[in-house]
Amino acid sequence: MNGTAPLFRLALRRERGIAPWWILLLTTLAVVLVAYIERNMGTPELKATYVEILNRNAFFRALGGGTVEADLGVLSSWRSGGFLYVASGLAALLAVVRHTRADEDSGRAELVRAGVVGRHTGLHAALLVAGAGSLAGGAATALVLIMTGLDPVGSIAYGAAIVVAGWVFAGVGAVAAQLAGNARTARVVAMSVLGAAYVLRYAGDASGQLWMKYVSPIGWSHLVEPYKTNRWWMLAVTIAVAAVLSAVAHLLLERRDLGEGLIPARAGRAEAPHLRGPISLSWRLNRGLLAKWAAGTAIFAAAAGGMSTLGHQLGEVPAAVHLIAAFGNPAGTALDAALWPLILIFAHVIALYPVLMVQRLRAEERGGSAEIVQATPATRLHWAAGQLVVAGLGTAALLAVAGLVFGAFFAWLVGGPADVLRIFAGAMGTVPAVWLVGAVCVFAYGVLPRAAVAISWITWVATATLGQVVGPLYGVWGGTPFEPFHYIPNTVAQGAFDPLPAVVLVALSAVLLSGGLIALRRRDFG
């Protein structure tokens, strides 16, 4: 245990620019959804209608994690819990990997171990800081919900469910950090477990096979059922599993060398005959990530296509009429208008891909791998341009996958063959807006490299928050003109096509890309 206290303080200091944003995200979403329900379902009759529709439809039940009651606390926790539990777990596992495996990759852990510290000290500090962050997020959420007038006991149970979700996935992150050979692989392993837990919980609620919910760590937080039964004993189950995972991580730490993982890395090929330039290098480095994004996009697009069979119920859902009017329905049916928000959701999520790709540029620059590439005839601009070509084409490919899979399932279950092309065209129409988000990130990377990661995340969050998808949560049904998707015409609902917005967005992207590359060429590298 030697050195745990100072390393914990150091980890807290390093988290001061990250953890507060996660806590703000948890509390803000919880409060926003309470206000949304009060604003749009303010009468007992509206709540009863909403609850009846939710409880009789398996898809809607699965979204929030089970049946719901006509109570403000139950409705708000049902609407936000599915996201907050995942967000708490994601924040915790990323924090643990950041302060363990990532520190080993950078050499920081080796430097720290030169002092008077124990072998397990870094893992202790990482688990403590991740646990403290989860505790702060859950406590802050419970406090603000109590301040809004919700039941204190239910609010505390809800906050506790958020806390234990973070604790159990901190344990998952700790185990992944011992198994993986580097931080990137550890994150992929831990996030895959988180994704599998969510899918398992969702499938259990959708199918009625509740055993899948009982074996999912995310399902355990849902089974607390805040504001309803307040099952406190489920918290003990999750805490026990988190303790077991932490103990396993400590045992695994004893059995591996510093900087190595228990799962050995595969030897690479001796030759790379197809590696002929920056574009092929970027493709080789990022094709695995793109394949995972494409698979995830296809799965969720298929689920969205299946959800379209519920379109006839839209008119019964409170506030659905406002939503349809906000997205526009020039000539089509209510179902046509409902397709557009789903496409926009895919576009907003896929906009994360170029954001992450630009952040990889900064990571390669700081890690030194970009400098190695530039020891070859490839220049700085060639290296960056190769990455950006793959990012831009990959973004368009992901939107194409979303449009084709979504359109195919919609045509199969609801419409006809002509709907495939209509939905595909609508998805591809959002490409210029997604490119503009990535171009802003490139400009920030070239001009302000140290702040580029923060600016990239702020850009994506602001685009989503100010848009038509998130806007209804705080009463802005039509979105705002301060985000690029606002100008994309809704051709899916048979609206008129106007090429001018796309041309302007592409031109702005070109200007920002040029400015970012020029700045990258002139500034100090690294």
Short mmCIF file of C-alpha atoms in Angstrom, two decimals:
data_model
loop_
_atom_site.label_atom_id
_atom_site.label_comp_id
_atom_site.label_asym_id
_atom_site.label_seq_id
_atom_site.Cartn_x
_atom_site.Cartn_y
_atom_site.Cartn_z
CA MET A 1 0.00 0.00 0.00
CA ASN A 2 3.05 2.31 0.10
CA GLY A 3 2.43 5.46 -1.91
CA THR A 4 -1.30 4.93 -2.45
CA ALA A 5 -2.30 8.26 -0.89
CA PRO A 6 0.01 10.48 -2.98
CA LEU A 7 -0.78 8.55 -6.16
CA PHE A 8 -4.49 8.89 -5.44
CA ARG A 9 -4.06 12.65 -5.04
CA LEU A 10 -2.07 12.74 -8.29
CA ALA A 11 -4.79 10.81 -10.11
CA LEU A 12 -7.45 13.16 -8.74
CA ARG A 13 -5.44 16.12 -9.97
CA ARG A 14 -5.19 14.58 -13.45
CA GLU A 15 -8.94 13.87 -13.44
CA ARG A 16 -9.94 17.45 -12.60
CA GLY A 17 -10.39 18.27 -16.28
CA ILE A 18 -12.29 15.07 -17.11
CA ALA A 19 -14.41 13.83 -14.19
CA PRO A 20 -16.43 17.06 -13.69
CA TRP A 21 -17.72 16.80 -17.26
CA TRP A 22 -18.95 13.25 -16.68
CA ILE A 23 -20.66 14.32 -13.46
CA LEU A 24 -22.23 17.29 -15.25
CA LEU A 25 -23.44 14.97 -18.02
CA LEU A 26 -25.13 12.61 -15.54
CA THR A 27 -26.86 15.30 -13.51
CA THR A 28 -27.89 17.40 -16.51
CA LEU A 29 -29.52 14.53 -18.36
CA ALA A 30 -31.37 13.39 -15.24
CA VAL A 31 -32.79 16.88 -14.62
CA VAL A 32 -33.54 17.56 -18.29
CA LEU A 33 -35.64 14.41 -18.59
CA VAL A 34 -37.59 15.26 -15.45
CA ALA A 35 -38.37 18.67 -16.95
CA TYR A 36 -39.23 17.05 -20.29
CA ILE A 37 -41.79 14.72 -18.68
CA GLU A 38 -43.33 17.50 -16.61
CA ARG A 39 -43.58 19.74 -19.66
CA ASN A 40 -45.02 17.23 -22.11
CA MET A 41 -46.85 14.83 -19.79
CA GLY A 42 -48.00 17.22 -17.12
CA THR A 43 -51.39 15.64 -16.45
CA PRO A 44 -52.21 12.20 -15.00
CA GLU A 45 -54.16 11.38 -18.17
CA LEU A 46 -51.14 11.98 -20.43
CA LYS A 47 -48.89 9.96 -18.14
CA ALA A 48 -51.40 7.09 -18.11
CA THR A 49 -51.62 7.10 -21.92
CA TYR A 50 -47.86 7.14 -22.25
CA VAL A 51 -47.42 4.32 -19.73
CA GLU A 52 -50.03 2.17 -21.44
CA ILE A 53 -48.27 2.43 -24.81
CA LEU A 54 -44.87 1.70 -23.29
CA ASN A 55 -45.95 -1.33 -21.32
CA ARG A 56 -47.72 -3.04 -24.21
CA ASN A 57 -44.78 -2.71 -26.62
CA ALA A 58 -41.67 -4.85 -26.15
CA PHE A 59 -39.37 -2.44 -28.01
CA PHE A 60 -40.34 0.54 -25.87
CA ARG A 61 -40.10 -1.51 -22.67
CA ALA A 62 -36.59 -2.58 -23.60
CA LEU A 63 -35.44 1.01 -24.18
CA GLY A 64 -35.85 1.94 -20.52
CA GLY A 65 -35.48 -1.47 -18.94
CA GLY A 66 -38.85 -2.95 -18.03
CA THR A 67 -42.37 -1.85 -17.31
CA VAL A 68 -43.14 1.66 -16.13
CA GLU A 69 -45.71 3.38 -13.91
CA ALA A 70 -47.51 6.72 -14.21
CA ASP A 71 -45.23 8.36 -11.65
CA LEU A 72 -42.81 11.21 -12.33
CA GLY A 73 -39.91 9.51 -10.56
CA VAL A 74 -40.47 6.16 -12.25
CA LEU A 75 -40.89 7.76 -15.67
CA SER A 76 -37.79 9.96 -15.34
CA SER A 77 -35.54 7.14 -14.10
CA TRP A 78 -36.94 4.87 -16.82
CA ARG A 79 -36.13 7.44 -19.51
CA SER A 80 -32.64 8.34 -18.28
CA GLY A 81 -31.44 5.23 -16.47
CA GLY A 82 -30.59 3.24 -19.59
CA PHE A 83 -28.09 5.95 -20.52
CA LEU A 84 -26.83 7.00 -17.09
CA TYR A 85 -25.87 3.48 -16.02
CA VAL A 86 -23.87 2.99 -19.22
CA ALA A 87 -22.28 6.45 -18.94
CA SER A 88 -21.21 5.79 -15.35
CA GLY A 89 -19.67 2.45 -16.32
CA LEU A 90 -17.92 3.95 -19.34
CA ALA A 91 -16.42 6.81 -17.32
CA ALA A 92 -15.13 4.40 -14.66
CA LEU A 93 -13.51 1.88 -16.99
CA LEU A 94 -11.84 4.64 -19.03
CA ALA A 95 -10.45 6.18 -15.82
CA VAL A 96 -8.99 2.86 -14.64
CA VAL A 97 -7.34 2.12 -18.00
CA ARG A 98 -6.07 5.71 -18.18
CA HIS A 99 -4.28 5.44 -14.82
CA THR A 100 -2.96 1.89 -15.27
CA ARG A 101 -2.38 0.51 -18.76
CA ALA A 102 -2.01 3.91 -20.43
CA ASP A 103 0.54 5.00 -17.82
CA GLU A 104 2.56 1.86 -18.54
CA ASP A 105 2.48 2.57 -22.29
CA SER A 106 3.74 6.12 -21.77
CA GLY A 107 6.47 5.12 -19.29
CA ARG A 108 4.91 7.09 -16.44
CA ALA A 109 4.25 3.96 -14.37
CA GLU A 110 7.90 2.87 -14.62
CA LEU A 111 9.01 6.30 -13.46
CA VAL A 112 6.62 6.19 -10.50
CA ARG A 113 7.82 2.72 -9.49
CA ALA A 114 11.33 4.11 -9.15
CA GLY A 115 10.03 5.67 -5.94
CA VAL A 116 8.96 4.02 -2.69
CA VAL A 117 5.67 2.56 -3.92
CA GLY A 118 4.17 -0.90 -3.87
CA ARG A 119 3.56 -3.03 -6.94
CA HIS A 120 -0.22 -2.65 -6.60
CA THR A 121 -0.19 1.05 -5.73
CA GLY A 122 -1.06 2.30 -9.22
CA LEU A 123 -3.99 -0.10 -9.49
CA HIS A 124 -5.20 0.89 -6.01
CA ALA A 125 -5.12 4.59 -6.93
CA ALA A 126 -6.88 3.98 -10.26
CA LEU A 127 -9.71 2.00 -8.64
CA LEU A 128 -10.07 4.58 -5.89
CA VAL A 129 -10.27 7.54 -8.26
CA ALA A 130 -12.71 5.73 -10.56
CA GLY A 131 -14.83 4.71 -7.56
CA ALA A 132 -14.77 8.26 -6.20
CA GLY A 133 -15.85 9.63 -9.57
CA SER A 134 -18.77 7.19 -9.75
CA LEU A 135 -19.75 8.04 -6.18
CA ALA A 136 -19.66 11.77 -6.92
CA GLY A 137 -21.75 11.30 -10.09
CA GLY A 138 -24.39 9.19 -8.36
CA ALA A 139 -24.55 11.43 -5.29
CA ALA A 140 -24.85 14.59 -7.40
CA THR A 141 -27.62 13.02 -9.47
CA ALA A 142 -29.55 11.97 -6.36
CA LEU A 143 -29.13 15.42 -4.83
CA VAL A 144 -30.41 17.35 -7.84
CA LEU A 145 -33.38 14.97 -8.21
CA ILE A 146 -34.29 15.50 -4.56
CA MET A 147 -34.04 19.25 -5.14
CA THR A 148 -36.52 18.94 -8.02
CA GLY A 149 -39.06 17.47 -5.61
CA LEU A 150 -38.75 13.75 -6.33
CA ASP A 151 -38.98 11.14 -3.57
CA PRO A 152 -35.73 11.22 -1.53
CA VAL A 153 -35.60 7.45 -0.98
CA GLY A 154 -36.14 6.70 -4.66
CA SER A 155 -33.60 9.36 -5.65
CA ILE A 156 -30.98 7.85 -3.34
CA ALA A 157 -31.68 4.39 -4.77
CA TYR A 158 -31.33 5.80 -8.28
CA GLY A 159 -28.05 7.51 -7.42
CA ALA A 160 -26.78 4.32 -5.79
CA ALA A 161 -27.62 2.30 -8.91
CA ILE A 162 -25.54 4.77 -10.95
CA VAL A 163 -22.66 4.46 -8.48
CA VAL A 164 -22.50 0.65 -8.49
CA ALA A 165 -22.66 0.56 -12.30
CA GLY A 166 -19.45 2.59 -12.28
CA TRP A 167 -17.84 0.40 -9.62
CA VAL A 168 -18.46 -2.88 -11.40
CA PHE A 169 -17.08 -1.58 -14.70
CA ALA A 170 -14.09 -0.09 -12.91
CA GLY A 171 -13.36 -3.72 -11.98
CA VAL A 172 -13.88 -4.75 -15.60
CA GLY A 173 -11.44 -2.06 -16.72
CA ALA A 174 -8.89 -3.21 -14.12
CA VAL A 175 -9.03 -6.82 -15.37
CA ALA A 176 -8.84 -5.69 -19.01
CA ALA A 177 -5.75 -3.61 -18.19
CA GLN A 178 -3.97 -6.75 -16.99
CA LEU A 179 -4.99 -8.90 -19.93
CA ALA A 180 -4.30 -6.48 -22.79
CA GLY A 181 -0.90 -5.57 -24.14
CA ASN A 182 -1.66 -1.85 -24.51
CA ALA A 183 -4.19 0.76 -23.46
CA ARG A 184 -6.09 0.75 -26.76
CA THR A 185 -6.73 -2.98 -26.56
CA ALA A 186 -7.68 -2.71 -22.89
CA ARG A 187 -10.28 -0.08 -23.74
CA VAL A 188 -11.68 -2.21 -26.56
CA VAL A 189 -11.95 -5.25 -24.27
CA ALA A 190 -13.61 -3.33 -21.43
CA MET A 191 -15.98 -1.43 -23.72
CA SER A 192 -16.91 -4.67 -25.47
CA VAL A 193 -17.94 -6.10 -22.11
CA LEU A 194 -19.97 -2.95 -21.45
CA GLY A 195 -21.65 -3.21 -24.86
CA ALA A 196 -22.39 -6.90 -24.38
CA ALA A 197 -23.90 -6.17 -20.97
CA TYR A 198 -26.19 -3.55 -22.48
CA VAL A 199 -27.24 -5.78 -25.39
CA LEU A 200 -27.91 -8.66 -22.99
CA ARG A 201 -30.05 -6.44 -20.77
CA TYR A 202 -31.92 -5.03 -23.75
CA ALA A 203 -32.56 -8.47 -25.24
CA GLY A 204 -33.85 -9.73 -21.90
CA ASP A 205 -36.37 -6.90 -21.56
CA ALA A 206 -37.42 -7.10 -25.20
CA SER A 207 -37.90 -10.87 -25.28
CA GLY A 208 -39.20 -11.41 -21.76
CA GLN A 209 -36.28 -13.75 -21.01
CA LEU A 210 -35.35 -11.98 -17.79
CA TRP A 211 -32.49 -14.37 -17.01
CA MET A 212 -30.45 -12.32 -19.52
CA LYS A 213 -31.14 -9.21 -17.47
CA TYR A 214 -30.08 -10.95 -14.27
CA VAL A 215 -26.68 -11.93 -15.72
CA SER A 216 -25.96 -8.45 -17.11
CA PRO A 217 -24.08 -5.95 -14.91
CA ILE A 218 -26.12 -3.16 -16.50
CA GLY A 219 -29.27 -5.15 -15.80
CA TRP A 220 -28.41 -5.24 -12.10
CA SER A 221 -28.72 -1.45 -11.88
CA HIS A 222 -32.06 -1.59 -13.69
CA LEU A 223 -33.25 -4.27 -11.26
CA VAL A 224 -32.85 -1.84 -8.36
CA GLU A 225 -36.06 -0.26 -9.74
CA PRO A 226 -35.74 3.17 -8.09
CA TYR A 227 -38.97 4.92 -7.13
CA LYS A 228 -40.79 1.56 -7.44
CA THR A 229 -39.54 -1.34 -5.34
CA ASN A 230 -36.13 0.12 -4.39
CA ARG A 231 -34.38 -3.25 -4.27
CA TRP A 232 -31.41 -2.39 -2.08
CA TRP A 233 -30.12 -5.97 -2.09
CA MET A 234 -29.31 -5.69 -5.80
CA LEU A 235 -26.75 -3.05 -4.88
CA ALA A 236 -25.00 -5.60 -2.65
CA VAL A 237 -24.81 -8.07 -5.55
CA THR A 238 -23.15 -5.50 -7.80
CA ILE A 239 -20.72 -4.38 -5.07
CA ALA A 240 -19.73 -8.00 -4.43
CA VAL A 241 -19.00 -8.60 -8.11
CA ALA A 242 -17.00 -5.35 -8.29
CA ALA A 243 -14.92 -6.52 -5.31
CA VAL A 244 -14.29 -9.90 -6.93
CA LEU A 245 -13.19 -8.25 -10.19
CA SER A 246 -10.83 -5.95 -8.30
CA ALA A 247 -9.32 -8.92 -6.47
CA VAL A 248 -8.87 -10.78 -9.75
CA ALA A 249 -7.13 -7.75 -11.24
CA HIS A 250 -4.69 -7.70 -8.32
CA LEU A 251 -3.93 -11.40 -8.75
CA LEU A 252 -3.37 -10.97 -12.48
CA LEU A 253 -1.05 -8.02 -11.84
CA GLU A 254 1.25 -10.35 -9.88
CA ARG A 255 1.58 -12.65 -12.89
CA ARG A 256 2.69 -10.24 -15.60
CA ASP A 257 5.65 -8.03 -16.36
CA LEU A 258 5.41 -4.26 -16.38
CA GLY A 259 4.40 -3.06 -19.83
CA GLU A 260 3.23 -6.49 -20.96
CA GLY A 261 -0.20 -8.09 -21.00
CA LEU A 262 -1.17 -11.62 -20.05
CA ILE A 263 -2.57 -12.09 -23.55
CA PRO A 264 0.54 -12.05 -25.77
CA ALA A 265 0.58 -9.74 -28.75
CA ARG A 266 0.51 -11.38 -32.15
CA ALA A 267 3.61 -11.03 -34.26
CA GLY A 268 3.08 -8.83 -37.28
CA ARG A 269 3.95 -9.71 -40.85
CA ALA A 270 7.59 -9.52 -41.85
CA GLU A 271 6.70 -7.60 -45.01
CA ALA A 272 3.96 -5.22 -46.12
CA PRO A 273 4.04 -5.21 -49.94
CA HIS A 274 0.83 -3.20 -50.24
CA LEU A 275 2.05 -0.44 -47.92
CA ARG A 276 2.99 2.14 -50.55
CA GLY A 277 2.04 5.51 -49.13
CA PRO A 278 0.29 7.48 -46.38
CA ILE A 279 -3.21 6.47 -47.51
CA SER A 280 -2.44 2.75 -47.52
CA LEU A 281 -0.70 3.14 -44.14
CA SER A 282 -3.73 4.90 -42.66
CA TRP A 283 -6.03 2.26 -44.11
CA ARG A 284 -3.93 -0.54 -42.62
CA LEU A 285 -3.90 1.14 -39.20
CA ASN A 286 -7.59 2.05 -39.11
CA ARG A 287 -9.40 -0.66 -41.07
CA GLY A 288 -10.11 -2.65 -37.91
CA LEU A 289 -11.75 0.36 -36.26
CA LEU A 290 -13.79 1.07 -39.38
CA ALA A 291 -14.94 -2.56 -39.57
CA LYS A 292 -16.13 -2.43 -35.95
CA TRP A 293 -17.99 0.81 -36.59
CA ALA A 294 -19.59 -0.67 -39.71
CA ALA A 295 -20.72 -3.77 -37.83
CA GLY A 296 -22.20 -1.72 -34.99
CA THR A 297 -23.89 0.64 -37.44
CA ALA A 298 -25.43 -2.27 -39.34
CA ILE A 299 -26.78 -3.86 -36.16
CA PHE A 300 -28.42 -0.68 -34.91
CA ALA A 301 -29.70 0.19 -38.39
CA ALA A 302 -31.39 -3.20 -38.54
CA ALA A 303 -32.93 -2.55 -35.11
CA ALA A 304 -34.16 0.85 -36.32
CA GLY A 305 -35.71 -0.81 -39.35
CA GLY A 306 -37.53 -3.20 -37.05
CA MET A 307 -38.71 -0.32 -34.91
CA SER A 308 -40.39 1.26 -37.95
CA THR A 309 -43.14 -1.35 -37.63
CA LEU A 310 -44.33 0.66 -34.63
CA GLY A 311 -44.95 3.76 -36.74
CA HIS A 312 -48.74 3.37 -36.57
CA GLN A 313 -48.53 4.03 -32.81
CA LEU A 314 -46.79 7.40 -33.15
CA GLY A 315 -50.02 9.34 -33.07
CA GLU A 316 -50.86 7.83 -29.69
CA VAL A 317 -47.60 8.85 -27.99
CA PRO A 318 -47.74 12.17 -26.10
CA ALA A 319 -45.62 14.85 -27.74
CA ALA A 320 -45.20 12.78 -30.94
CA VAL A 321 -47.28 15.29 -32.92
CA HIS A 322 -44.88 18.09 -31.90
CA LEU A 323 -41.90 15.95 -32.85
CA ILE A 324 -43.25 15.10 -36.30
CA ALA A 325 -44.06 18.76 -36.97
CA ALA A 326 -40.57 19.80 -35.86
CA PHE A 327 -38.82 17.46 -38.29
CA GLY A 328 -41.17 18.42 -41.09
CA ASN A 329 -43.61 16.33 -43.06
CA PRO A 330 -44.14 18.17 -46.35
CA ALA A 331 -45.93 15.49 -48.31
CA GLY A 332 -45.48 12.10 -46.71
CA THR A 333 -47.18 10.26 -43.89
CA ALA A 334 -46.40 10.44 -40.19
CA LEU A 335 -44.27 7.34 -40.64
CA ASP A 336 -42.25 9.09 -43.36
CA ALA A 337 -41.54 11.96 -40.99
CA ALA A 338 -40.51 9.53 -38.26
CA LEU A 339 -37.76 8.12 -40.49
CA TRP A 340 -35.85 11.39 -40.55
CA PRO A 341 -35.07 11.65 -36.81
CA LEU A 342 -33.74 8.09 -36.93
CA ILE A 343 -31.44 9.00 -39.81
CA LEU A 344 -30.30 12.10 -37.93
CA ILE A 345 -29.52 9.98 -34.87
CA PHE A 346 -27.30 7.76 -37.01
CA ALA A 347 -25.63 10.82 -38.53
CA HIS A 348 -24.92 12.36 -35.12
CA VAL A 349 -23.41 9.14 -33.82
CA ILE A 350 -21.34 8.55 -36.97
CA ALA A 351 -20.04 12.13 -36.66
CA LEU A 352 -18.02 10.73 -33.75
CA TYR A 353 -15.93 8.70 -36.20
CA PRO A 354 -14.09 11.64 -37.83
CA VAL A 355 -13.77 13.24 -34.38
CA LEU A 356 -11.96 10.15 -33.08
CA MET A 357 -9.86 9.87 -36.23
CA VAL A 358 -8.60 13.43 -35.82
CA GLN A 359 -7.80 12.70 -32.19
CA ARG A 360 -5.69 9.79 -33.41
CA LEU A 361 -3.58 12.29 -35.34
CA ARG A 362 -2.81 14.08 -32.11
CA ALA A 363 -2.15 10.80 -30.30
CA GLU A 364 0.32 9.65 -32.99
CA GLU A 365 2.04 13.03 -32.88
CA ARG A 366 2.46 12.92 -29.11
CA GLY A 367 3.40 9.23 -29.06
CA GLY A 368 6.18 9.66 -31.62
CA SER A 369 4.85 7.27 -34.29
CA ALA A 370 4.08 10.19 -36.62
CA GLU A 371 7.71 11.33 -36.36
CA ILE A 372 8.86 7.87 -37.44
CA VAL A 373 6.66 8.08 -40.55
CA GLN A 374 8.16 11.43 -41.41
CA ALA A 375 11.63 9.93 -41.37
CA THR A 376 10.56 8.41 -44.72
CA PRO A 377 9.93 10.47 -47.88
CA ALA A 378 6.39 11.11 -46.58
CA THR A 379 6.02 14.72 -45.44
CA ARG A 380 3.94 16.00 -42.56
CA LEU A 381 1.12 16.99 -44.88
CA HIS A 382 1.22 13.63 -46.67
CA TRP A 383 0.89 11.83 -43.35
CA ALA A 384 -2.05 13.97 -42.21
CA ALA A 385 -3.76 13.92 -45.62
CA GLY A 386 -3.60 10.14 -45.74
CA GLN A 387 -5.38 9.91 -42.40
CA LEU A 388 -8.00 12.46 -43.45
CA VAL A 389 -8.78 10.70 -46.74
CA VAL A 390 -9.49 7.46 -44.88
CA ALA A 391 -11.52 9.35 -42.27
CA GLY A 392 -13.63 11.16 -44.88
CA LEU A 393 -14.30 8.12 -47.05
CA GLY A 394 -14.89 5.97 -43.96
CA THR A 395 -17.49 8.43 -42.71
CA ALA A 396 -19.33 8.29 -46.03
CA ALA A 397 -19.11 4.47 -46.01
CA LEU A 398 -20.63 4.27 -42.51
CA LEU A 399 -23.54 6.48 -43.52
CA ALA A 400 -24.01 4.33 -46.62
CA VAL A 401 -24.17 1.20 -44.43
CA ALA A 402 -26.71 2.89 -42.16
CA GLY A 403 -28.87 3.99 -45.09
CA LEU A 404 -28.76 0.67 -46.93
CA VAL A 405 -29.43 -1.56 -43.92
CA PHE A 406 -32.08 0.73 -42.48
CA GLY A 407 -33.74 1.10 -45.88
CA ALA A 408 -33.63 -2.63 -46.59
CA PHE A 409 -35.28 -3.57 -43.28
CA PHE A 410 -37.85 -0.80 -43.62
CA ALA A 411 -38.72 -1.91 -47.15
CA TRP A 412 -38.97 -5.53 -46.05
CA LEU A 413 -41.14 -4.94 -42.98
CA VAL A 414 -43.18 -1.84 -43.84
CA GLY A 415 -42.69 -0.33 -47.29
CA GLY A 416 -41.46 -1.41 -50.70
CA PRO A 417 -38.25 -1.59 -52.79
CA ALA A 418 -38.40 2.11 -53.67
CA ASP A 419 -37.95 2.98 -49.99
CA VAL A 420 -34.42 1.57 -49.99
CA LEU A 421 -33.16 4.25 -52.38
CA ARG A 422 -35.16 6.98 -50.63
CA ILE A 423 -33.71 6.22 -47.21
CA PHE A 424 -30.22 5.64 -48.60
CA ALA A 425 -30.30 9.04 -50.32
CA GLY A 426 -31.49 10.68 -47.12
CA ALA A 427 -28.63 9.15 -45.14
CA MET A 428 -26.03 10.15 -47.74
CA GLY A 429 -27.44 13.67 -47.74
CA THR A 430 -26.08 14.14 -44.22
CA VAL A 431 -22.48 13.47 -45.30
CA PRO A 432 -21.58 17.18 -45.78
CA ALA A 433 -22.77 18.02 -42.27
CA VAL A 434 -20.74 15.18 -40.75
CA TRP A 435 -17.68 16.24 -42.74
CA LEU A 436 -18.01 19.77 -41.40
CA VAL A 437 -17.88 18.48 -37.81
CA GLY A 438 -14.66 16.63 -38.67
CA ALA A 439 -13.24 19.67 -40.47
CA VAL A 440 -13.68 21.82 -37.36
CA CYS A 441 -11.67 19.22 -35.44
CA VAL A 442 -8.91 19.25 -38.07
CA PHE A 443 -8.71 23.05 -37.90
CA ALA A 444 -8.44 22.90 -34.10
CA TYR A 445 -5.73 20.25 -34.35
CA GLY A 446 -3.67 22.37 -36.72
CA VAL A 447 -4.08 25.69 -34.91
CA LEU A 448 -4.43 24.69 -31.20
CA PRO A 449 -3.02 21.16 -30.89
CA ARG A 450 -2.99 21.09 -27.09
CA ALA A 451 -6.66 22.01 -26.90
CA ALA A 452 -7.67 20.01 -29.98
CA VAL A 453 -9.11 17.03 -28.10
CA ALA A 454 -11.26 19.23 -25.87
CA ILE A 455 -12.40 21.37 -28.81
CA SER A 456 -13.29 18.23 -30.80
CA TRP A 457 -15.52 16.88 -28.04
CA ILE A 458 -17.11 20.28 -27.45
CA THR A 459 -17.85 20.56 -31.18
CA TRP A 460 -19.57 17.18 -31.30
CA VAL A 461 -21.51 17.71 -28.07
CA ALA A 462 -22.63 21.19 -29.17
CA THR A 463 -23.74 19.84 -32.56
CA ALA A 464 -25.85 17.16 -30.88
CA THR A 465 -27.18 19.42 -28.11
CA LEU A 466 -28.24 22.24 -30.43
CA GLY A 467 -29.82 19.94 -33.00
CA GLN A 468 -33.25 18.51 -33.65
CA VAL A 469 -32.53 15.20 -31.91
CA VAL A 470 -31.65 16.49 -28.44
CA GLY A 471 -33.46 19.84 -28.69
CA PRO A 472 -36.92 18.43 -27.78
CA LEU A 473 -35.56 17.39 -24.37
CA TYR A 474 -35.34 21.06 -23.38
CA GLY A 475 -38.28 22.35 -25.42
CA VAL A 476 -36.54 23.29 -28.70
CA TRP A 477 -38.44 21.12 -31.17
CA GLY A 478 -37.08 22.49 -34.43
CA GLY A 479 -33.41 22.57 -33.53
CA THR A 480 -31.24 25.68 -33.94
CA PRO A 481 -29.40 27.23 -36.91
CA PHE A 482 -26.07 26.86 -35.07
CA GLU A 483 -25.43 23.25 -36.13
CA PRO A 484 -24.88 21.89 -39.66
CA PHE A 485 -27.66 19.27 -39.73
CA HIS A 486 -30.21 22.07 -39.41
CA TYR A 487 -29.68 22.90 -43.10
CA ILE A 488 -30.00 19.39 -44.52
CA PRO A 489 -33.39 19.01 -46.28
CA ASN A 490 -35.69 16.21 -45.19
CA THR A 491 -35.98 14.44 -48.53
CA VAL A 492 -37.01 11.20 -46.84
CA ALA A 493 -40.43 12.71 -46.11
CA GLN A 494 -40.65 13.79 -49.77
CA GLY A 495 -39.33 17.28 -49.13
CA ALA A 496 -37.78 19.30 -51.94
CA PHE A 497 -34.07 18.71 -52.56
CA ASP A 498 -31.91 21.83 -52.43
CA PRO A 499 -28.21 21.32 -53.32
CA LEU A 500 -27.12 24.73 -51.99
CA PRO A 501 -26.77 23.72 -48.29
CA ALA A 502 -24.62 20.71 -49.23
CA VAL A 503 -22.39 22.86 -51.47
CA VAL A 504 -21.94 25.47 -48.72
CA LEU A 505 -21.16 22.83 -46.08
CA VAL A 506 -18.58 21.13 -48.33
CA ALA A 507 -17.00 24.50 -49.14
CA LEU A 508 -16.74 25.37 -45.43
CA SER A 509 -15.21 21.97 -44.76
CA ALA A 510 -12.63 22.53 -47.49
CA VAL A 511 -11.70 25.93 -46.05
CA LEU A 512 -11.32 24.54 -42.53
CA LEU A 513 -9.32 21.55 -43.74
CA SER A 514 -6.98 23.79 -45.72
CA GLY A 515 -6.52 26.13 -42.77
CA GLY A 516 -5.80 23.25 -40.42
CA LEU A 517 -3.25 21.65 -42.75
CA ILE A 518 -1.49 24.96 -43.39
CA ALA A 519 -1.27 25.58 -39.64
CA LEU A 520 0.02 22.03 -39.11
CA ARG A 521 2.75 22.61 -41.66
CA ARG A 522 3.95 25.83 -40.01
CA ARG A 523 3.78 24.97 -36.31
CA ASP A 524 6.23 22.99 -34.20
CA PHE A 525 5.54 19.29 -34.33
CA GLY A 526 5.08 17.20 -31.22
#
